[in-house]
XYZ file of C-alpha atoms in Angstrom:
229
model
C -141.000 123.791 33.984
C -137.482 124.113 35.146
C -134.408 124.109 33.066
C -131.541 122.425 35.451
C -127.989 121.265 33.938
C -128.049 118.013 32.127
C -125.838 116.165 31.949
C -124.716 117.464 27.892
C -124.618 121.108 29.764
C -122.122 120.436 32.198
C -119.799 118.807 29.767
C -119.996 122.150 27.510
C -119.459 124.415 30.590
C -115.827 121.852 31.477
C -115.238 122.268 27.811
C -115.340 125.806 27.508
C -113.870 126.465 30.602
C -110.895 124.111 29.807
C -110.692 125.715 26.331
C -110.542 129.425 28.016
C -107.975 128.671 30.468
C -105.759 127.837 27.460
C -106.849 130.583 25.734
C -105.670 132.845 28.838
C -102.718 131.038 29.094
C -101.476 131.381 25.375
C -102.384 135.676 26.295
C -100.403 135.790 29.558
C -97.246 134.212 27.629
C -97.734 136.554 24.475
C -98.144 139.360 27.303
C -94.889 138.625 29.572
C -92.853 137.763 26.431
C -93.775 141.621 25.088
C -93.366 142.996 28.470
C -89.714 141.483 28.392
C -88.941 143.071 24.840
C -90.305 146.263 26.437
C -87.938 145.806 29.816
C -85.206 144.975 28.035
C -85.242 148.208 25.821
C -85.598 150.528 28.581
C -82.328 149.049 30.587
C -80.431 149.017 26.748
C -82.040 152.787 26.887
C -80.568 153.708 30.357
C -77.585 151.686 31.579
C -74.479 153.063 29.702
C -71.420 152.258 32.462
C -70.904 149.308 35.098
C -68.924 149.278 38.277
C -65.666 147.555 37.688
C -65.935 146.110 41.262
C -69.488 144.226 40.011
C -67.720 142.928 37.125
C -65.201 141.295 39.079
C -67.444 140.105 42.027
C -69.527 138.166 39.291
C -66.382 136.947 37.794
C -65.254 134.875 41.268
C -68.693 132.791 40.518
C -67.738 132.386 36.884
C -70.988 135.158 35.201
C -70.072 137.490 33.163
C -71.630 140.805 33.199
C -73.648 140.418 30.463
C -74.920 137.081 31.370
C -75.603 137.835 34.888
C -77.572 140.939 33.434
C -80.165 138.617 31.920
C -81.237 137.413 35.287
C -82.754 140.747 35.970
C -86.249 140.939 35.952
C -88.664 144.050 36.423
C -89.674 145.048 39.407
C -93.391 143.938 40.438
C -95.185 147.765 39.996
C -92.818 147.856 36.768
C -93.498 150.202 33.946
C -95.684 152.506 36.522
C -92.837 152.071 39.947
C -89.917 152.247 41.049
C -90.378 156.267 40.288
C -87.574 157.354 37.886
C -87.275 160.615 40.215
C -87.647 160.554 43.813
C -85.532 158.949 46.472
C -88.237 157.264 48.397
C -87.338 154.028 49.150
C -87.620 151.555 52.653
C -85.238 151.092 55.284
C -83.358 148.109 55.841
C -80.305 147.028 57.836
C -78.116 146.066 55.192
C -78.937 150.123 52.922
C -77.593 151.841 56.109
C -74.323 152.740 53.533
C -76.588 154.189 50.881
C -78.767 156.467 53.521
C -75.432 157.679 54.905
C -74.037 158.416 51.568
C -76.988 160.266 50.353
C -76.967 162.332 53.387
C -73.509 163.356 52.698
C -73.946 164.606 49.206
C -75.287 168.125 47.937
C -78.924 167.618 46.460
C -77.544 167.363 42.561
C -75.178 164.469 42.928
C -77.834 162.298 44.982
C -77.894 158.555 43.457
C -81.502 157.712 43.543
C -82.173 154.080 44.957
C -82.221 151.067 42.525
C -85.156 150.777 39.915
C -84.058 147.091 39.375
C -81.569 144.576 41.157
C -80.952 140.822 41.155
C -79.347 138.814 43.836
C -76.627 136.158 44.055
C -76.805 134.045 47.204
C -73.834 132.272 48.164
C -74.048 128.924 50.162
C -71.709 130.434 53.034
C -74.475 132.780 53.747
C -73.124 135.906 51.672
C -74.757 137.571 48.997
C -73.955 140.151 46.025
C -76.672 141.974 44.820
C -76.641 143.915 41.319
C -78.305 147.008 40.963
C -79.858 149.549 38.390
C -78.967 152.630 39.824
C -79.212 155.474 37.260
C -77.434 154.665 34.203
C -75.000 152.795 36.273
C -75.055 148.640 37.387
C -73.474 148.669 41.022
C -73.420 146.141 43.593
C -73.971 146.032 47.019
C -72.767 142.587 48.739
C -72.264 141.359 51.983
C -68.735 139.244 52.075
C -67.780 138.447 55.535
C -65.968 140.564 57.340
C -67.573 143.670 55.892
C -70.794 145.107 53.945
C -69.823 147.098 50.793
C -71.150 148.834 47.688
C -70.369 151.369 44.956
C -72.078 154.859 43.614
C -71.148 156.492 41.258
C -67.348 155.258 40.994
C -66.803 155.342 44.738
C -66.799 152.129 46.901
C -67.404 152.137 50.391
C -66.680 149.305 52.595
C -67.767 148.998 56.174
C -65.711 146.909 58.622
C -67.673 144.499 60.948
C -65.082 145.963 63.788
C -63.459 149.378 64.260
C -60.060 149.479 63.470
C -57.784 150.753 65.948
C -57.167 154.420 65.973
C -53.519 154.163 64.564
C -53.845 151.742 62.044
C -57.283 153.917 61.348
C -55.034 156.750 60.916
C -52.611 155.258 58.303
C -55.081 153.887 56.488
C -55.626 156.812 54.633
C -53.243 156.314 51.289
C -52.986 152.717 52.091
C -53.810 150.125 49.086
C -57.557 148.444 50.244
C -56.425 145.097 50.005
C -53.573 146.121 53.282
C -56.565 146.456 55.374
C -59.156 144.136 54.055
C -57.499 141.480 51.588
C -60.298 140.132 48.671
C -59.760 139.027 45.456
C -61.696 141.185 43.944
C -59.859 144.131 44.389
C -56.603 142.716 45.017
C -53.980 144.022 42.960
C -56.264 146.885 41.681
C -53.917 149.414 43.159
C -57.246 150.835 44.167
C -56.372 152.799 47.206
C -58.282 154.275 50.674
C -59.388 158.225 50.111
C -60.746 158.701 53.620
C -62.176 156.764 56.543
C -65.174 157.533 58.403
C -66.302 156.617 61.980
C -69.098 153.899 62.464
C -72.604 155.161 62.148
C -73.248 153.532 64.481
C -71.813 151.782 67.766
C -71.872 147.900 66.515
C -70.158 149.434 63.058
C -66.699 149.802 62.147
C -65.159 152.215 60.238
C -66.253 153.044 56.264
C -63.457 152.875 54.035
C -63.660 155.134 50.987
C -61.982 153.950 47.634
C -62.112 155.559 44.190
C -62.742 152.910 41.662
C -64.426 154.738 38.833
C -66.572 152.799 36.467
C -66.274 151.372 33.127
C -68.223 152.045 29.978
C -70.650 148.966 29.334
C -73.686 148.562 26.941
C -75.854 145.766 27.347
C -75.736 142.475 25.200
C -78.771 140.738 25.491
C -78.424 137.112 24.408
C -80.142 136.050 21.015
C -82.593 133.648 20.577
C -80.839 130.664 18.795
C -81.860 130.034 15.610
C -83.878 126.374 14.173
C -82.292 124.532 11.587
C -83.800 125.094 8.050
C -84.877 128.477 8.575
């Protein structure tokens, strides 16, 4: 005798079914809410200083740092990668500064490459992205004419041309802002250590500027509050 669906049997099966999506549902949101709390303590845990050139790059599209912090989200592999130790990490056109510093630097000052970032797009087409670098936030940004970014209280700025050789020459003890004028660093009195030659034939020249960085704990906002409670 055979035992098909009636019509009572398929109504349970959309029942349950509806009932256990909901079910999953109300899991995933009690997951990624704890996975948050747990994200969120290991950056309070780690980042202890912020690049004073981030700060004021956010600042021009009216974030502060700790707002523009909150936009961070873990990295897809995140708890198990990025690697806290390691500096394995892909190639792309606009990390050619960051494989050229590493290479400079002796083994123990190597930066490892960000564990977490977030990325501002700008409607002219350039970008600032902020980055979890050790226990530091840096940015790297592209802001026509040049690419730059910061490690470790050193900025480096790379010129879409090459400069020519005497004004390449003087720039050395120049202020930044006499040979590439931005708000963001303009009246820093931030000024050019060194300059080095284009890595690479449709480079310019890589500025080098102390900036230092600034002490900076994160604030994560609260969650407000209902009446009567």
């Amino acid at each position: 005798m055979s035992d098909v669906a009636t019509a009572s049997d398929v109504r349970r099966m959309e029942k349950a079914r509806r009932q256990a999506q909901l079910r999953y549902a109300e899991i995933q949101a009690t997951r990624d809410a704890q996975a948050a709390v747990a994200f969120r303590a290991e950056l309070s845990d780690v980042v202890r200083s912020a690049s004073p050139l981030l700060i004021s790059l956010l600042a021009i599209d009216g974030l502060t740092l700790d707002a523009a912090v909150a936009l961070i989200d873990p990295a897809q592999s995140w708890p198990h990668q990025p690697r806290l130790s390691g500096r394995s990490f892909k190639h792309s056109a606009h990390n050619h500064l960051l494989r050229y510093y590493i290479a400079r630097l002796p083994p123990d000052q190597r930066a490892k490459p960000p564990s977490h970032e977030h990325t501002f797009h700008r409607i002219n087409g350039n970008w600032v992205t902020m980055k979890v670098v050790d226990h530091l936030l840096e940015p790297e940004a592209r802001i026509a004419p040049v690419w730059l970014e910061t490690r470790c209280g050193e900025l480096r700025v790379q010129l879409d041309e090459a400069l020519p050789e005497t004004l390449a020459t003087a720039a050395v003890g120049r202020l930044v802002e006499e040979i590439v004028d931005h708000v963001a660093w303009r009246g820093r009195g931030w000024r050019i250590l060194a300059t080095e030659e284009p890595v690479a034939s449709y480079f310019g020249q890589t500025l080098i500027i102390a900036t230092g960085s600034v002490p900076y704990r994160i604030a994560w906002p609260q969650p407000a509050v209902s009446e009567g409670r």
